[in-house]
Each structure stands twice: as structure tokens, then as C-alpha cells.
mmCIF file of C-alpha atoms and ligand atoms in Angstrom:
data_model
loop_
_atom_site.group_PDB
_atom_site.id
_atom_site.type_symbol
_atom_site.label_atom_id
_atom_site.label_comp_id
_atom_site.label_asym_id
_atom_site.label_seq_id
_atom_site.Cartn_x
_atom_site.Cartn_y
_atom_site.Cartn_z
ATOM 1 C CA MET A 1 99.114 104.551 130.345
ATOM 2 C CA ASN A 2 96.155 106.674 128.865
ATOM 3 C CA THR A 3 95.996 105.604 124.687
ATOM 4 C CA ARG A 4 94.866 108.180 122.659
ATOM 5 C CA VAL A 5 92.891 107.783 119.263
ATOM 6 C CA ILE A 6 92.765 110.189 116.230
ATOM 7 C CA LYS A 7 90.897 109.187 113.037
ATOM 8 C CA ILE A 8 92.675 109.952 109.802
ATOM 9 C CA ASP A 9 90.846 109.988 106.757
ATOM 10 C CA PRO A 10 93.350 108.059 104.259
ATOM 11 C CA LEU A 11 91.792 110.080 101.417
ATOM 12 C CA ASN A 12 92.187 113.644 103.142
ATOM 13 C CA ILE A 13 94.848 113.469 105.732
ATOM 14 C CA ASP A 14 95.505 116.094 108.494
ATOM 15 C CA TYR A 15 98.911 117.070 108.892
ATOM 16 C CA SER A 16 98.338 118.648 112.051
ATOM 17 C CA LEU A 17 97.005 115.878 113.603
ATOM 18 C CA MET A 18 99.358 113.692 112.078
ATOM 19 C CA LYS A 19 102.071 115.643 113.320
ATOM 20 C CA ARG A 20 101.197 114.891 116.470
ATOM 21 C CA ALA A 21 101.047 110.667 116.473
ATOM 22 C CA ALA A 22 104.514 111.968 114.743
ATOM 23 C CA GLU A 23 105.851 113.345 117.740
ATOM 24 C CA PHE A 24 105.272 110.599 119.814
ATOM 25 C CA ILE A 25 107.276 108.353 117.560
ATOM 26 C CA LYS A 26 109.802 111.034 117.999
ATOM 27 C CA LYS A 27 109.543 110.726 122.156
ATOM 28 C CA GLY A 28 110.171 107.737 121.783
ATOM 29 C CA GLY A 29 106.761 106.317 122.497
ATOM 30 C CA LEU A 30 104.629 103.745 120.802
ATOM 31 C CA VAL A 31 101.741 104.446 117.932
ATOM 32 C CA ALA A 32 99.502 101.709 116.307
ATOM 33 C CA PHE A 33 98.937 102.786 112.814
ATOM 34 C CA PRO A 34 97.034 100.875 109.805
ATOM 35 C CA THR A 35 98.940 99.747 106.501
ATOM 36 C CA GLU A 36 97.425 98.087 103.716
ATOM 37 C CA THR A 37 97.932 94.946 105.444
ATOM 38 C CA VAL A 38 97.687 95.106 108.823
ATOM 39 C CA TYR A 39 97.630 97.165 111.530
ATOM 40 C CA GLY A 40 101.637 97.923 112.974
ATOM 41 C CA LEU A 41 102.589 98.974 116.082
ATOM 42 C CA GLY A 42 105.775 101.176 115.535
ATOM 43 C CA ALA A 43 108.762 103.005 117.547
ATOM 44 C CA LYS A 44 111.498 105.223 116.328
ATOM 45 C CA GLY A 45 113.679 102.665 114.747
ATOM 46 C CA THR A 46 117.152 104.220 116.046
ATOM 47 C CA ASP A 47 115.729 104.231 119.626
ATOM 48 C CA GLU A 48 116.788 101.043 121.093
ATOM 49 C CA LYS A 49 114.785 101.683 124.488
ATOM 50 C CA ALA A 50 111.831 102.526 122.365
ATOM 51 C CA VAL A 51 112.135 99.569 120.305
ATOM 52 C CA ALA A 52 112.078 97.422 123.137
ATOM 53 C CA LYS A 53 108.781 99.155 124.186
ATOM 54 C CA ILE A 54 107.551 97.265 121.291
ATOM 55 C CA PHE A 55 108.455 93.528 122.654
ATOM 56 C CA GLU A 56 107.079 94.697 126.161
ATOM 57 C CA ALA A 57 103.520 95.910 125.002
ATOM 58 C CA LYS A 58 103.065 93.582 122.799
ATOM 59 C CA ALA A 59 104.526 90.444 125.148
ATOM 60 C CA ARG A 60 106.767 89.091 122.328
ATOM 61 C CA PRO A 61 109.980 87.123 122.632
ATOM 62 C CA LEU A 62 112.920 88.948 121.761
ATOM 63 C CA GLU A 63 114.198 86.610 119.388
ATOM 64 C CA ASP A 64 111.213 87.503 117.008
ATOM 65 C CA PRO A 65 112.801 89.851 114.687
ATOM 66 C CA LEU A 66 110.665 93.424 113.035
ATOM 67 C CA ILE A 67 109.899 94.303 109.827
ATOM 68 C CA VAL A 68 111.705 98.100 109.342
ATOM 69 C CA HIS A 69 109.266 99.950 107.533
ATOM 70 C CA ILE A 70 110.347 103.142 105.381
ATOM 71 C CA LYS A 71 108.764 105.688 103.040
ATOM 72 C CA ASP A 72 111.146 105.313 100.009
ATOM 73 C CA LYS A 73 114.059 104.082 98.286
ATOM 74 C CA ASN A 74 116.400 106.064 99.472
ATOM 75 C CA ASP A 75 116.271 104.839 103.313
ATOM 76 C CA LEU A 76 116.489 101.375 102.335
ATOM 77 C CA TYR A 77 120.015 102.106 101.378
ATOM 78 C CA LYS A 78 120.412 103.208 104.822
ATOM 79 C CA ILE A 79 119.292 100.124 106.611
ATOM 80 C CA ALA A 80 120.569 97.222 104.027
ATOM 81 C CA LYS A 81 123.552 96.477 102.076
ATOM 82 C CA ASP A 82 124.824 94.525 98.970
ATOM 83 C CA VAL A 83 121.061 94.869 97.730
ATOM 84 C CA PRO A 84 121.117 92.140 94.794
ATOM 85 C CA ARG A 85 119.818 93.043 91.483
ATOM 86 C CA LEU A 86 117.238 90.550 91.900
ATOM 87 C CA ALA A 87 115.704 92.504 95.080
ATOM 88 C CA GLU A 88 115.775 96.104 92.920
ATOM 89 C CA LYS A 89 113.342 94.202 89.997
ATOM 90 C CA LEU A 90 111.346 92.893 92.545
ATOM 91 C CA ILE A 91 111.111 96.559 94.572
ATOM 92 C CA GLU A 92 110.773 98.329 91.371
ATOM 93 C CA LYS A 93 107.458 96.126 90.658
ATOM 94 C CA PHE A 94 106.035 95.710 94.173
ATOM 95 C CA TRP A 95 106.906 98.997 96.329
ATOM 96 C CA PRO A 96 105.187 100.622 97.765
ATOM 97 C CA GLY A 97 103.341 97.670 99.015
ATOM 98 C CA PRO A 98 102.884 94.116 100.563
ATOM 99 C CA LEU A 99 106.139 92.757 100.139
ATOM 100 C CA THR A 100 108.953 92.716 102.532
ATOM 101 C CA ILE A 101 112.515 91.707 101.715
ATOM 102 C CA ILE A 102 115.294 90.515 104.005
ATOM 103 C CA LEU A 103 118.813 91.397 103.236
ATOM 104 C CA LYS A 104 122.163 92.097 104.520
ATOM 105 C CA LYS A 105 122.007 94.804 107.608
ATOM 106 C CA ASN A 106 123.530 98.373 107.979
ATOM 107 C CA LYS A 107 125.124 98.911 111.328
ATOM 108 C CA ASN A 108 123.105 101.821 111.759
ATOM 109 C CA ILE A 109 120.197 99.046 112.758
ATOM 110 C CA PRO A 110 120.215 98.120 116.853
ATOM 111 C CA ASP A 111 120.533 94.613 117.455
ATOM 112 C CA ILE A 112 117.073 94.454 119.009
ATOM 113 C CA VAL A 113 115.287 95.273 115.778
ATOM 114 C CA THR A 114 117.159 92.317 114.301
ATOM 115 C CA ALA A 115 116.687 90.167 117.201
ATOM 116 C CA GLY A 116 120.834 90.186 116.649
ATOM 117 C CA LEU A 117 120.544 88.482 113.150
ATOM 118 C CA ASP A 118 123.130 89.942 110.160
ATOM 119 C CA THR A 119 119.821 90.570 108.147
ATOM 120 C CA VAL A 120 117.333 93.339 107.832
ATOM 121 C CA ALA A 121 113.763 92.715 107.277
ATOM 122 C CA VAL A 122 112.454 96.060 105.103
ATOM 123 C CA ARG A 123 109.435 97.202 103.140
ATOM 124 C CA MET A 124 107.558 100.477 102.026
ATOM 125 C CA PRO A 125 103.789 100.159 102.832
ATOM 126 C CA SER A 126 101.747 102.094 100.385
ATOM 127 C CA ASN A 127 99.016 102.985 102.918
ATOM 128 C CA PRO A 128 99.321 106.880 102.765
ATOM 129 C CA ILE A 129 98.605 107.623 106.122
ATOM 130 C CA ALA A 130 101.664 105.074 107.303
ATOM 131 C CA ARG A 131 103.939 106.640 104.650
ATOM 132 C CA VAL A 132 102.642 110.198 105.908
ATOM 133 C CA LEU A 133 103.653 109.164 109.770
ATOM 134 C CA ILE A 134 106.934 107.763 108.652
ATOM 135 C CA GLU A 135 107.890 110.834 106.876
ATOM 136 C CA LEU A 136 106.613 113.541 109.757
ATOM 137 C CA SER A 137 109.026 111.278 111.913
ATOM 138 C CA ASP A 138 111.882 111.401 109.846
ATOM 139 C CA VAL A 139 113.244 108.296 110.889
ATOM 140 C CA SER A 140 112.446 104.584 109.504
ATOM 141 C CA ILE A 141 109.800 102.657 111.764
ATOM 142 C CA PRO A 142 110.308 99.324 112.520
ATOM 143 C CA ALA A 143 106.814 97.503 113.145
ATOM 144 C CA PRO A 144 105.395 94.841 114.072
ATOM 145 C CA SER A 145 101.703 93.609 113.712
ATOM 146 C CA ALA A 146 100.080 95.427 116.496
ATOM 147 C CA ASN A 147 98.349 92.722 118.684
ATOM 148 C CA LEU A 148 99.311 90.731 121.513
ATOM 149 C CA PHE A 149 101.994 88.058 120.951
ATOM 150 C CA GLY A 150 100.708 84.945 119.252
ATOM 151 C CA ARG A 151 96.759 86.458 118.413
ATOM 152 C CA PRO A 152 94.939 87.056 115.247
ATOM 153 C CA SER A 153 96.628 90.720 113.785
ATOM 154 C CA PRO A 154 94.700 93.626 113.828
ATOM 155 C CA THR A 155 92.564 95.034 110.481
ATOM 156 C CA SER A 156 91.100 97.777 112.385
ATOM 157 C CA ALA A 157 91.763 100.245 115.407
ATOM 158 C CA GLU A 158 89.461 98.385 117.286
ATOM 159 C CA HIS A 159 91.007 94.917 117.604
ATOM 160 C CA VAL A 160 94.070 97.137 118.195
ATOM 161 C CA LEU A 161 92.766 98.484 121.408
ATOM 162 C CA ASN A 162 91.143 95.579 122.495
ATOM 163 C CA ASP A 163 94.629 93.949 122.519
ATOM 164 C CA LEU A 164 96.775 96.843 123.369
ATOM 165 C CA ASP A 165 94.680 99.494 124.913
ATOM 166 C CA SER A 166 96.426 101.189 127.862
ATOM 167 C CA ARG A 167 99.883 99.819 126.756
ATOM 168 C CA ILE A 168 100.678 101.855 124.181
ATOM 169 C CA ASP A 169 100.590 105.869 123.719
ATOM 170 C CA MET A 170 98.276 106.050 120.322
ATOM 171 C CA VAL A 171 96.051 104.246 117.735
ATOM 172 C CA ILE A 172 95.924 106.525 114.548
ATOM 173 C CA ASP A 173 92.243 104.858 113.099
ATOM 174 C CA GLY A 174 92.184 104.894 109.678
ATOM 175 C CA GLY A 175 89.731 102.408 108.854
ATOM 176 C CA ILE A 176 89.822 98.721 107.501
ATOM 177 C CA CYS A 177 92.700 97.494 106.177
ATOM 178 C CA ASP A 178 92.574 96.561 102.782
ATOM 179 C CA ILE A 179 94.081 93.269 102.620
ATOM 180 C CA GLY A 180 93.824 91.851 105.545
ATOM 181 C CA LEU A 181 96.632 89.757 105.793
ATOM 182 C CA GLU A 182 100.623 90.693 106.399
ATOM 183 C CA SER A 183 103.034 91.159 103.886
ATOM 184 C CA THR A 184 104.970 88.341 101.777
ATOM 185 C CA VAL A 185 108.183 87.973 103.001
ATOM 186 C CA ILE A 186 111.137 86.538 100.676
ATOM 187 C CA GLU A 187 114.856 85.979 101.251
ATOM 188 C CA PHE A 188 117.621 86.030 98.384
ATOM 189 C CA ARG A 189 119.461 82.876 97.860
ATOM 190 C CA GLY A 190 121.992 83.488 94.951
ATOM 191 C CA ASN A 191 120.131 84.818 91.882
ATOM 192 C CA GLU A 192 116.998 82.891 93.239
ATOM 193 C CA ALA A 193 113.903 84.307 96.084
ATOM 194 C CA ALA A 194 112.786 82.023 98.627
ATOM 195 C CA ILE A 195 109.275 82.600 100.191
ATOM 196 C CA LEU A 196 109.531 82.824 103.472
ATOM 197 C CA ARG A 197 105.930 83.804 104.848
ATOM 198 C CA PRO A 198 103.080 83.968 101.992
ATOM 199 C CA GLY A 199 100.906 87.397 102.403
ATOM 200 C CA GLY A 200 99.715 89.994 100.322
ATOM 201 C CA ILE A 201 101.700 89.717 97.180
ATOM 202 C CA THR A 202 101.008 86.263 95.997
ATOM 203 C CA LEU A 203 103.305 83.639 94.153
ATOM 204 C CA GLU A 204 101.866 83.871 90.935
ATOM 205 C CA ARG A 205 102.472 87.827 90.905
ATOM 206 C CA LEU A 206 106.110 87.236 91.386
ATOM 207 C CA CYS A 207 106.195 84.826 89.301
ATOM 208 C CA GLU A 208 104.935 86.754 86.316
ATOM 209 C CA ILE A 209 107.556 89.304 86.763
ATOM 210 C CA GLU A 210 110.622 86.732 88.088
ATOM 211 C CA LYS A 211 110.775 83.125 87.228
ATOM 212 C CA ASN A 212 113.228 81.889 90.040
ATOM 213 C CA ILE A 213 111.019 81.951 92.607
ATOM 214 C CA ILE A 214 111.248 79.059 95.829
ATOM 215 C CA PRO A 215 107.592 79.136 96.837
ATOM 216 C CA TYR A 216 106.638 78.890 100.396
ATOM 217 C CA ASP A 217 107.857 75.596 102.364
ATOM 218 C CA GLU A 218 107.418 75.317 105.682
ATOM 219 C CA LYS A 219 110.808 73.120 106.536
ATOM 220 C CA ASN A 220 112.890 76.018 105.232
ATOM 221 C CA VAL A 221 111.105 78.774 106.471
ATOM 222 C CA ILE A 222 111.801 77.141 110.582
ATOM 223 C CA LYS A 223 115.396 77.125 109.131
ATOM 224 C CA ASN A 224 115.776 80.875 108.024
ATOM 225 C CA SER A 225 113.401 82.833 110.056
ATOM 226 C CA PRO A 226 113.711 82.194 113.710
ATOM 227 C CA GLY A 227 110.578 84.277 114.788
ATOM 228 C CA LYS A 228 108.413 81.511 113.044
ATOM 229 C CA TYR A 229 106.553 79.882 116.484
ATOM 230 C CA PRO A 230 104.398 77.017 115.715
ATOM 231 C CA CYS A 231 100.900 78.455 117.313
ATOM 232 C CA HIS A 232 100.090 82.180 115.851
ATOM 233 C CA TYR A 233 97.657 84.160 114.834
ATOM 234 C CA SER A 234 95.556 82.018 117.326
ATOM 235 C CA PRO A 235 92.565 82.797 118.842
ATOM 236 C CA LYS A 236 91.415 81.713 121.858
ATOM 237 C CA ALA A 237 89.084 79.455 120.394
ATOM 238 C CA LYS A 238 90.233 75.756 119.106
ATOM 239 C CA VAL A 239 90.321 75.792 115.937
ATOM 240 C CA VAL A 240 89.315 72.757 113.209
ATOM 241 C CA ILE A 241 89.781 73.134 109.401
ATOM 242 C CA ALA A 242 88.032 70.964 107.651
ATOM 243 C CA GLU A 243 89.561 70.494 104.552
ATOM 244 C CA ASN A 244 88.747 71.752 100.979
ATOM 245 C CA ASN A 245 87.615 68.631 99.423
ATOM 246 C CA ALA A 246 84.376 67.013 97.715
ATOM 247 C CA GLU A 247 83.187 65.998 101.742
ATOM 248 C CA GLN A 248 83.979 69.250 103.175
ATOM 249 C CA ILE A 249 80.046 70.373 104.181
ATOM 250 C CA GLU A 250 79.505 66.606 105.244
ATOM 251 C CA ASN A 251 82.468 66.682 107.330
ATOM 252 C CA VAL A 252 81.761 70.312 108.669
ATOM 253 C CA LEU A 253 78.230 69.093 109.608
ATOM 254 C CA SER A 254 79.879 66.178 111.522
ATOM 255 C CA LEU A 255 82.236 67.961 113.129
ATOM 256 C CA SER A 256 79.308 70.895 114.229
ATOM 257 C CA ALA A 257 77.479 68.431 115.403
ATOM 258 C CA PHE A 258 80.381 66.417 117.660
ATOM 259 C CA TYR A 259 81.255 69.537 119.558
ATOM 260 C CA LYS A 260 77.957 70.722 120.190
ATOM 261 C CA LYS A 261 77.167 67.759 121.315
ATOM 262 C CA SER A 262 80.278 67.318 123.716
ATOM 263 C CA GLY A 263 78.766 70.794 124.878
ATOM 264 C CA TYR A 264 80.999 73.131 123.371
ATOM 265 C CA LYS A 265 79.969 76.360 121.864
ATOM 266 C CA THR A 266 80.941 75.940 118.624
ATOM 267 C CA GLY A 267 80.850 78.650 115.708
ATOM 268 C CA ILE A 268 81.713 77.495 111.561
ATOM 269 C CA MET A 269 83.629 79.981 109.586
ATOM 270 C CA CYS A 270 81.892 78.971 106.286
ATOM 271 C CA LYS A 271 82.315 79.704 102.295
ATOM 272 C CA LYS A 272 79.134 81.564 101.450
ATOM 273 C CA GLU A 273 77.774 79.530 99.085
ATOM 274 C CA HIS A 274 77.548 76.537 102.230
ATOM 275 C CA ALA A 275 75.844 79.115 104.305
ATOM 276 C CA GLY A 276 72.580 77.257 103.104
ATOM 277 C CA PHE A 277 73.592 74.009 104.950
ATOM 278 C CA LEU A 278 74.403 75.189 107.898
ATOM 279 C CA LYS A 279 71.578 77.239 109.111
ATOM 280 C CA SER A 280 70.875 74.990 112.572
ATOM 281 C CA PHE A 281 74.417 76.117 113.583
ATOM 282 C CA ASP A 282 76.298 79.432 114.442
ATOM 283 C CA TYR A 283 78.057 80.633 111.719
ATOM 284 C CA LYS A 284 79.880 83.337 110.023
ATOM 285 C CA GLU A 285 80.537 83.721 106.164
ATOM 286 C CA LEU A 286 84.054 83.975 105.559
ATOM 287 C CA GLY A 287 83.263 85.073 101.340
ATOM 288 C CA PRO A 288 82.719 83.505 98.706
ATOM 289 C CA SER A 289 85.059 80.679 98.039
ATOM 290 C CA GLY A 290 86.532 82.252 94.757
ATOM 291 C CA ASP A 291 86.765 85.617 95.640
ATOM 292 C CA PHE A 292 90.395 85.541 97.712
ATOM 293 C CA CYS A 293 90.418 88.884 98.678
ATOM 294 C CA VAL A 294 86.944 89.306 100.564
ATOM 295 C CA CYS A 295 88.108 86.116 102.341
ATOM 296 C CA ALA A 296 91.582 87.303 103.208
ATOM 297 C CA GLY A 297 89.923 90.732 104.020
ATOM 298 C CA ARG A 298 87.424 89.069 106.206
ATOM 299 C CA LEU A 299 89.852 86.180 108.053
ATOM 300 C CA PHE A 300 91.107 88.145 111.735
ATOM 301 C CA SER A 301 88.182 89.874 111.818
ATOM 302 C CA ILE A 302 86.041 86.391 112.386
ATOM 303 C CA LEU A 303 88.334 85.094 114.359
ATOM 304 C CA ARG A 304 88.290 87.464 116.484
ATOM 305 C CA GLU A 305 84.569 87.806 116.423
ATOM 306 C CA PHE A 306 84.131 84.676 117.479
ATOM 307 C CA ASP A 307 86.511 84.925 120.678
ATOM 308 C CA ASP A 308 84.748 88.520 121.735
ATOM 309 C CA GLU A 309 81.238 86.452 120.989
ATOM 310 C CA LYS A 310 82.956 83.315 123.910
ATOM 311 C CA PHE A 311 82.724 80.319 121.535
ATOM 312 C CA ASP A 312 85.231 77.116 122.615
ATOM 313 C CA VAL A 313 85.776 75.558 119.199
ATOM 314 C CA ILE A 314 85.671 77.398 115.844
ATOM 315 C CA ILE A 315 85.019 74.811 112.526
ATOM 316 C CA ALA A 316 86.871 76.757 109.636
ATOM 317 C CA GLU A 317 86.223 75.821 106.531
ATOM 318 C CA GLY A 318 89.458 75.626 104.182
ATOM 319 C CA ILE A 319 89.386 77.102 100.829
ATOM 320 C CA GLU A 320 91.600 76.424 97.452
ATOM 321 C CA GLU A 321 95.273 77.001 97.979
ATOM 322 C CA LYS A 322 96.213 79.441 95.501
ATOM 323 C CA GLU A 323 96.713 82.968 95.112
ATOM 324 C CA LEU A 324 96.029 84.611 98.447
ATOM 325 C CA GLY A 325 94.316 81.304 99.452
ATOM 326 C CA ILE A 326 97.666 80.167 100.314
ATOM 327 C CA ALA A 327 98.383 83.016 102.897
ATOM 328 C CA ILE A 328 95.149 82.293 104.323
ATOM 329 C CA MET A 329 95.562 78.094 104.533
ATOM 330 C CA ASN A 330 99.064 79.267 106.384
ATOM 331 C CA ARG A 331 97.670 81.827 108.439
ATOM 332 C CA LEU A 332 94.568 79.179 109.798
ATOM 333 C CA ARG A 333 97.166 76.374 109.881
ATOM 334 C CA LYS A 334 99.227 78.275 112.459
ATOM 335 C CA ALA A 335 95.690 79.251 114.353
ATOM 336 C CA VAL A 336 95.282 75.321 114.334
ATOM 337 C CA GLY A 337 99.296 74.839 115.225
ATOM 338 C CA THR A 338 99.760 72.163 113.179
ATOM 339 C CA VAL A 339 102.380 74.361 110.797
HETATM 340 O O1 TXA B 1 102.245 92.826 106.673
HETATM 341 C C1 TXA B 1 103.116 92.998 108.020
HETATM 342 O O2 TXA B 1 104.406 92.489 107.213
HETATM 343 C C2 TXA B 1 102.586 93.697 108.654
HETATM 344 C C3 TXA B 1 102.768 95.131 108.796
HETATM 345 C C4 TXA B 1 102.508 96.173 109.765
HETATM 346 O O3 TXA B 1 103.770 95.514 108.092
HETATM 347 N N1 TXA B 1 103.969 93.454 109.781
HETATM 348 C C5 TXA B 1 104.488 92.005 110.130
HETATM 349 O O4 TXA B 1 105.139 92.017 111.112
HETATM 350 O O5 TXA B 1 103.484 91.167 109.788
HETATM 351 P P1 TXA B 1 105.219 90.788 112.023
HETATM 352 O O6 TXA B 1 106.557 91.102 113.284
HETATM 353 O O7 TXA B 1 104.149 90.503 112.963
HETATM 354 O O8 TXA B 1 106.188 89.533 111.481
HETATM 355 C C6 TXA B 1 107.442 89.672 110.327
HETATM 356 C C7 TXA B 1 107.974 88.557 110.054
HETATM 357 C C8 TXA B 1 107.964 87.675 111.389
HETATM 358 O O9 TXA B 1 107.820 86.664 111.043
HETATM 359 C C9 TXA B 1 109.912 87.861 111.407
HETATM 360 O O10 TXA B 1 110.365 86.284 112.187
HETATM 361 C C10 TXA B 1 110.224 87.812 110.509
HETATM 362 O O11 TXA B 1 108.973 88.961 109.998
HETATM 363 N N2 TXA B 1 111.642 88.425 109.634
HETATM 364 C C11 TXA B 1 111.508 89.748 110.380
HETATM 365 N N3 TXA B 1 113.114 89.835 109.844
HETATM 366 C C12 TXA B 1 113.557 88.825 110.101
HETATM 367 C C13 TXA B 1 114.966 88.733 109.476
HETATM 368 N N4 TXA B 1 116.146 89.577 109.421
HETATM 369 N N5 TXA B 1 115.003 87.267 108.830
HETATM 370 C C14 TXA B 1 113.958 86.457 108.215
HETATM 371 N N6 TXA B 1 112.471 87.156 108.980
HETATM 372 C C15 TXA B 1 112.319 88.126 109.417
HETATM 373 MG MG1 MG B 2 102.662 89.609 113.680
#
């Protein structure tokens, strides 16, 4: 299959080009599109065969349920039911945006979308290209991240093509994703909301609106989210984390020296402040350690760059686990395969 690429400026959307993308969706094809988090791989949500192609193109296990992307709140009630008051409150504040909520599903959602669960994950993206695509396709769009299963999520059209060229019908190139990490996934337990995956909306921001938020806890997630695989977001290179502590730079230097001496092509993903210590090694700067937005935006892209340059080992400097730092460290630990 020949994958077509169209370039769309999110600030000046070309509707006639976007209609072509929507045609692919309507006809049961696969279209990768930018969201504010990462690129998604979309299909027509009511077409079982089209949704099956998503799993095939990504080599994703069928038991890993998808997030359904909608354009407005009315769509929510078409696909979900029994929406709790707490969900309404969080939607009011954070939609459109990187918050995914798990709700009881309505009958009209094909089982393949939800991996047979009686719940459905829903989100309303804020990226204008994603919103126009859903609107012109006239259907809700289930979309996982547009990468091969297990690989780091794509934050540019180029990343998508690296993984899925000739496996999908079209990629809409809308530039680099704003956030660079996936949405926060939450489920409701009585009058509380629990974070199943930390992401674009931080715990701190959720807690400003609502006190009954259960922070992310890996032990709870395995039980409630069947799609959680121990090794995820992984580059081909082995990832080793140098934890964020007082000895961090010494540890980075000795780990790097060890792997280099053992014959591995070794790269370091470092804090900007530490770059000066690493002149005799190959390194890439994640960002200033206090600037979580910059770090989040660069994380997946750096992991992919190291792969493209055929590194065997990546020594990754850990950062403080607060705000977006929680999601960044979650993805890094998944890349290692330790959680
Ligand atoms: O930012 C994002 O969320 C991106 C963009 C494209 O929207 N999408 C994304 O999708 O990251 P994906 O498929 O890579 O991750 C979806 C996560 C999976 O961990 C899956 O297990 C979980 O959401 N999930 C989906 N439906 C669920 C459900 N009914 N119950 C619990 N977890 C669910
Ligand atoms: Mg994914």
C-alpha cells in the first residue's frame, strides 16, 4: 500500500485536503493524524473491519483496547453511559485536551474497539487538525498512538512513516506534537478518580479541581487496564536509568564508561546542566531538568534518534517525579521494562 502524506498547517487548515483524509476514514482506511499529545492512527469507529486494520498495521495485540476520539460532548453520550458527576466536572475543565476517561460503554461501540470490555476510553483532542478530521469524517475515531506496537510513540509525521510506511493509507503531517507524551488515563471508583496512566494532564492540575484523585500506582493499573504490557515505549537500544539523586552524574560517567569499554555503542540522554561533564561521550540533551515541558516534548524523539544512529545502550538521566516528570519517568521505566 502506498502511504500518502499531506501537509496541513494547524493554524490555517486546508479543508479540501482534509476532506481527502476524511474520505479515507469514511471508506474504512487508516489515517495517522497529529494530536496535542502524540500522533494517532485512526479508523472509522463504527466499522469493525476498519478498526481491525489498526491492530494489524501496528502489530498490536487485540486485547489492548483503544481510545475513542470525539469532537464534542454530545458524541460522548452516543458511545458511553452512566457518566458520573465527577467525570462531568473534569471534562468541563480539561476537554478538549489530553485527558482520557474510562466510562461504561454503549452498545453501538464494536467490541474490537474496547477489547471486549464493558468500558470505553474516550477523549476529546484539542489539536485543530484532529478535531477537523473527526468532524469531516462524521464519526468518532478510535486511535492508538501511530507507532509499531511497543515502540516509542511518534511525535512527528516522520516518526509515523518510520514505523508504518506502506502499512497505512495516509499521514497528515501537522508538525511536531505540542506535548510529546500521551494523554492521562483515568477511571472512576465511587466518587474518586484513579490515574491509570500518567500523561499530559498532571496529578497537580487534576488536584486543583478535585481532591478525590488517586495518584498513579503501577500495582492498580495491571488489574484495571488490560493493555498494560511490561515492556513498552521501547527503543531498540537497551535503556539504563541513572536515577535522579546526588550521585547522578558520577553514576552516569561510570555506567557510560563501563558500557563503552564493553564494546557497546553508548549514548547518554542527559539534563542540560550536565552536558558540560559529558564531552568525551555521545550525548543528547533532554532539556533543562526543571523544564518538564521541554523534556516531555523531546523524550520519544531522542529515543528514536539513538535508534536511527544504531546505539546499543542509552544511559538516561532520571528527572524529578513531579508534574510532567511523573509521566516522563513512567515512560522511561516502561522503556527499560521494569514496570
Ligand atoms: O494521547 C493519547 O492518549 C494517544 C493519542 C493518539 O490520543 N493515544 C494513545 O493510545 O496513547 P494508546 O492506544 O497508545 O494507549 C491507550 C491506553 C492503553 O494503555 C489502553 O490499555 C488504555 O488506554 N485503555 C483503553 N481503553 C481502556 C479501557 N476500557 N479500560 C482501561 N484502559 C483502557
Ligand atoms: Mg501507544
